Coordinates of C-alpha atoms in Angstrom, one line a residue:
X2 CA -0.1 -0.2 0.2
X3 CA 2.7 2.0 0.8
X4 CA 4.8 1.6 -2.5
X5 CA 1.7 2.2 -4.0
X6 CA 1.2 5.6 -3.0
X7 CA 4.7 6.3 -3.1
X8 CA 4.1 5.4 -7.1
X9 CA 0.9 7.8 -7.2
X10 CA 2.5 10.6 -5.1
X11 CA 6.2 10.3 -7.6
X12 CA 3.7 10.8 -11.1
X13 CA 1.4 13.2 -9.6
X14 CA 4.5 15.5 -8.6
X15 CA 5.6 14.2 -12.5
X16 CA 2.6 15.3 -13.9
X17 CA 2.5 19.0 -11.9
X18 CA 6.2 20.0 -12.7
X19 CA 5.6 18.8 -16.6
X20 CA 2.5 21.3 -16.4
X21 CA 4.8 24.2 -15.4
X22 CA 7.3 24.0 -17.2
X23 CA 5.0 23.2 -20.2
X24 CA 6.2 25.5 -23.3
X25 CA 3.8 28.0 -24.6
X26 CA 3.9 30.0 -28.1
X27 CA 4.3 33.6 -28.1
X28 CA 4.1 36.4 -30.9
X29 CA 6.8 39.0 -31.0
X30 CA 7.1 41.8 -33.8
X31 CA 10.9 42.9 -34.4
X32 CA 11.0 47.1 -35.3
X33 CA 13.7 49.3 -37.0
X34 CA 12.8 52.7 -38.6
X35 CA 15.8 52.4 -41.6
X36 CA 16.2 48.7 -42.2
X37 CA 13.6 46.2 -43.5
X38 CA 13.3 43.6 -40.4
X39 CA 12.2 40.2 -42.5
X40 CA 14.6 37.0 -41.8
X41 CA 15.8 37.6 -38.8
X42 CA 17.1 34.9 -36.9
X43 CA 15.4 34.1 -33.4
X44 CA 17.1 31.4 -31.2
X45 CA 16.0 29.9 -27.8
X46 CA 19.1 28.9 -26.2
X47 CA 16.9 26.7 -23.6
X48 CA 15.3 24.8 -26.2
X49 CA 17.4 25.2 -28.6
X50 CA 15.0 25.7 -31.1
X51 CA 14.7 28.9 -33.8
X52 CA 12.5 30.4 -36.5
X53 CA 12.9 33.8 -38.8
X54 CA 10.6 37.0 -39.1
X55 CA 8.3 37.3 -42.0
X56 CA 8.6 40.8 -43.8
X57 CA 6.6 42.6 -41.3
X58 CA 9.1 41.5 -38.5
X59 CA 6.5 39.1 -36.8
X60 CA 7.5 35.7 -35.4
X61 CA 6.5 32.8 -33.7
X62 CA 8.4 30.8 -31.1
X63 CA 7.5 28.0 -28.3
X64 CA 8.9 29.5 -24.8
X65 CA 8.8 29.4 -21.0
X66 CA 9.4 31.5 -18.5
X67 CA 12.8 32.3 -18.1
X68 CA 14.1 31.3 -21.5
X69 CA 16.4 33.5 -23.3
X70 CA 15.5 34.4 -26.7
X71 CA 18.5 35.3 -29.0
X72 CA 18.0 37.9 -32.1
X73 CA 20.4 38.1 -34.8
X74 CA 20.8 39.6 -38.4
X75 CA 23.4 40.4 -40.6
X76 CA 22.8 44.5 -40.7
X77 CA 21.2 44.5 -36.7
X78 CA 23.4 44.1 -33.6
X79 CA 22.9 40.7 -31.9
X80 CA 20.1 41.4 -28.9
X81 CA 19.2 39.0 -26.0
X82 CA 15.8 39.1 -24.0
X83 CA 14.7 36.8 -21.3
X84 CA 10.9 35.7 -21.4
X85 CA 8.7 37.0 -18.4
X86 CA 5.8 36.1 -16.9
X87 CA 4.2 39.0 -18.5
X88 CA 5.4 38.5 -21.8
X89 CA 3.5 34.9 -21.5
X90 CA 0.1 36.5 -20.4
X91 CA -0.4 38.9 -23.1
X92 CA 1.8 36.8 -25.8
X93 CA 3.2 39.3 -27.8
X94 CA 5.6 41.7 -27.5
X95 CA 7.9 44.2 -29.4
X96 CA 11.6 43.8 -30.4
X97 CA 13.7 47.1 -31.1
X98 CA 16.8 46.1 -32.8
X99 CA 19.7 48.4 -33.5
X100 CA 21.7 49.1 -36.6
X101 CA 25.3 47.9 -36.8
X102 CA 27.7 50.7 -37.4
X103 CA 30.4 50.1 -39.3
X104 CA 33.4 52.0 -38.5
X105 CA 36.4 52.9 -41.4
X106 CA 39.6 51.8 -41.1
X107 CA 42.4 54.9 -40.0
X108 CA 43.9 56.3 -43.2
X109 CA 47.3 57.3 -43.1
X110 CA 48.7 59.9 -44.7
X111 CA 51.9 60.0 -46.3
X112 CA 54.4 62.7 -45.9
X113 CA 55.1 65.2 -48.9
X114 CA 57.8 67.7 -50.2
X115 CA 55.1 70.5 -50.3
X116 CA 56.7 73.7 -48.9
X117 CA 53.5 75.9 -48.2
X118 CA 55.1 78.5 -50.7
X119 CA 52.7 78.2 -54.3
X120 CA 56.0 79.9 -56.3
X121 CA 58.4 77.6 -54.9
X122 CA 55.9 74.4 -55.2
X123 CA 55.4 75.5 -58.8
X124 CA 58.5 75.6 -60.1
X125 CA 59.2 71.6 -58.9
X126 CA 56.1 70.2 -60.8
X127 CA 57.7 68.8 -63.9
X128 CA 56.0 69.9 -67.0
X129 CA 55.0 66.6 -69.2
X130 CA 56.9 66.0 -72.4
X131 CA 55.2 67.6 -75.7
X132 CA 54.4 65.7 -78.8
X133 CA 53.6 69.0 -80.6
X134 CA 56.6 69.5 -83.2
X135 CA 58.2 73.3 -83.0
X136 CA 56.8 73.8 -86.9
X137 CA 53.3 72.9 -85.8
X138 CA 51.9 76.2 -84.6
X139 CA 54.3 77.7 -87.3
X140 CA 51.9 79.5 -89.5
X141 CA 54.7 81.7 -92.1
X142 CA 53.5 80.2 -95.0
X143 CA 49.4 80.5 -94.6
X144 CA 48.2 83.2 -97.0
X145 CA 45.7 84.8 -95.3
X146 CA 44.5 87.0 -98.2
X147 CA 42.5 83.9 -99.8
X148 CA 39.2 84.1 -99.8
X149 CA 36.5 81.1 -100.6
X150 CA 34.5 81.4 -103.5
X151 CA 31.4 81.1 -101.4
X152 CA 28.8 83.5 -102.0
X153 CA 28.2 86.3 -99.0
X154 CA 24.3 84.9 -98.8
X155 CA 25.5 81.5 -99.0
X156 CA 27.5 82.3 -95.7
X157 CA 24.7 83.0 -94.0
X158 CA 23.1 80.1 -94.3
X159 CA 23.3 76.8 -92.5
X160 CA 25.1 73.6 -94.2
X161 CA 23.0 71.4 -96.6
X162 CA 23.2 68.3 -95.0
X163 CA 22.2 66.9 -99.0
X164 CA 25.3 68.5 -100.0
X165 CA 23.2 70.6 -102.9
X166 CA 21.4 67.4 -104.6
X167 CA 18.0 68.4 -104.4
X168 CA 17.2 64.9 -105.5
X169 CA 17.7 63.3 -101.8
X170 CA 15.2 66.0 -100.8
X171 CA 12.1 65.3 -103.6
X172 CA 11.3 61.6 -105.2
X173 CA 9.0 62.0 -108.0
X174 CA 7.7 65.7 -106.4
X175 CA 7.0 64.1 -103.3
X176 CA 9.0 65.8 -100.3
X177 CA 10.3 63.1 -98.1
X178 CA 11.7 65.7 -95.4
X179 CA 7.8 67.2 -95.4
X180 CA 6.4 63.1 -95.1
X181 CA 8.9 61.9 -92.9
X182 CA 8.1 65.2 -90.2
X183 CA 4.3 64.7 -90.2
X184 CA 4.9 60.7 -89.5
X185 CA 7.1 61.1 -86.8
X186 CA 5.3 64.1 -85.2
X187 CA 2.6 61.8 -84.0
X188 CA 5.0 59.4 -82.5
X189 CA 6.6 62.0 -80.6
X190 CA 3.9 63.2 -78.8
X191 CA 2.6 60.0 -77.8
X192 CA 6.1 59.3 -76.3
X193 CA 5.8 62.5 -74.8
X194 CA 2.6 61.7 -73.3
X195 CA 4.1 58.2 -72.1
X196 CA 6.6 59.3 -70.7
X197 CA 4.2 62.0 -68.3
X198 CA 1.7 59.3 -67.7
X199 CA 4.6 57.2 -66.0
X200 CA 6.2 60.2 -64.1
X201 CA 2.7 60.6 -62.8
X202 CA 1.9 56.9 -61.8
X203 CA 5.6 56.8 -60.2
X204 CA 3.9 60.2 -58.0
X205 CA 1.1 58.5 -57.3
X206 CA 3.4 55.3 -56.0
X207 CA 4.9 57.1 -53.5
X208 CA 1.7 59.0 -52.1
X209 CA 0.1 55.5 -51.8
X210 CA 3.1 54.0 -50.2
X211 CA 3.2 57.0 -47.7
X212 CA -0.4 56.4 -46.7
X213 CA 0.0 52.6 -46.2
X214 CA 3.0 52.9 -44.1
X215 CA 0.6 53.6 -41.1
X216 CA -2.5 51.8 -42.3
X217 CA -2.6 49.7 -39.1
X218 CA -2.9 52.8 -37.1
X219 CA -5.5 54.6 -39.6
X220 CA -8.0 51.5 -39.2
X221 CA -8.0 51.3 -35.5
X222 CA -8.6 54.3 -35.6
X223 CA -11.6 54.6 -37.9
X224 CA -13.2 51.3 -37.1
X225 CA -12.4 51.6 -33.2
X226 CA -11.1 49.5 -30.5
X227 CA -14.3 47.7 -29.8
X228 CA -14.8 46.4 -33.1
X229 CA -12.1 43.8 -32.6
X230 CA -12.4 43.3 -29.0
X231 CA -16.1 43.2 -29.0
X232 CA -16.8 41.8 -33.0
X233 CA -13.9 39.6 -34.0
X234 CA -12.9 39.1 -30.3
X235 CA -9.3 39.7 -31.1
X236 CA -7.9 40.6 -27.5
X237 CA -6.5 43.9 -26.9
X238 CA -2.8 43.9 -26.7
X239 CA -2.9 41.3 -30.0
X240 CA -4.3 43.8 -32.2
X241 CA -1.9 45.3 -34.0
X242 CA 0.1 41.4 -34.6
X243 CA -3.8 40.3 -36.1
X244 CA -3.6 43.4 -38.8
X245 CA 0.1 43.1 -39.7
X246 CA -1.1 38.9 -39.8
X247 CA -3.7 40.5 -42.3
X248 CA -1.6 42.8 -44.5
X249 CA -1.0 40.4 -47.1
X250 CA -5.0 40.4 -48.0
X251 CA -4.1 43.8 -49.4
X252 CA -5.6 45.9 -46.4
X253 CA -4.5 49.3 -47.6
X254 CA -5.7 49.1 -51.0
X255 CA -9.0 48.3 -49.8
X256 CA -8.9 50.9 -46.9
X257 CA -7.3 53.7 -49.2
X258 CA -9.6 53.2 -51.8
X259 CA -12.7 53.1 -49.6
X260 CA -14.1 49.2 -50.4
X261 CA -14.9 48.8 -46.4
X262 CA -17.7 46.8 -47.1
X263 CA -14.6 44.1 -48.6
X264 CA -11.9 45.2 -45.5
X265 CA -14.3 44.5 -43.1
X266 CA -15.3 41.1 -44.7
X267 CA -11.8 40.1 -44.7
X268 CA -11.4 40.8 -41.4
X269 CA -13.8 38.7 -40.3
X270 CA -12.7 35.8 -42.2
X271 CA -9.0 36.3 -41.2
X272 CA -9.8 36.6 -37.3
X273 CA -10.6 33.3 -37.4
X274 CA -7.5 32.1 -38.9
X275 CA -5.7 34.4 -36.4
X276 CA -7.4 33.1 -33.4
X277 CA -6.7 29.4 -34.6
X278 CA -3.1 29.7 -35.5
X279 CA -2.5 31.5 -32.2
X280 CA -4.4 30.2 -30.0
X281 CA -1.8 28.7 -28.0

């Protein structure tokens, strides 16, 4: 009887101990104002398990209290965070990584022979050898009285690209230059319109990107926190993570184009997937 009680007590103790060290999955978001936070390595030093962040810096990893997470990226300084009970309660926390700053090596300036006097230093500069003969600049044999036979009026005209051959300008009585100009004129106009359209498109894309940067805050402000907590049953501390989770569903496009009905349908549908994936 005593042995049975001992065995039962030992089993109960093991179950209790196992429940205490049970691991839960936690969601985190990595932030940096200048560099992309995609593909950051997150490593649990206690369990030797790891994961990487997505394009929005969001990651999910199994942890327990007092576990140490290591965050490492090529362009970031390595950072370690110890998991606390508060983090496990909220199941969501933010991580700010600092950018690596590369220091340049010391540059040694060699000594020079300059004296500081412009006249002295200039006199010491070696002249490059001349490749022009001595007679190259001798104009004594040129007769400056010779005048070209070109008429004065012809001098004022621009040079004829056809060398005076009018047959190249007109073929069968048709002005080829006029036809070419007539044909190319609408093409040139269309090319100009295409370039103008591309510039307007790029400008519109920049404006859209600026508005989309804080789209999560705009949606929260417009819909209100009660919509997420009461209608979608999303905990208040997980609203940001939920909106980041939904970004791949074109939230910015739907919201900025005022397609709010479609946006609400997407949020309702994705809330089920979010709660199912991050339940534990």
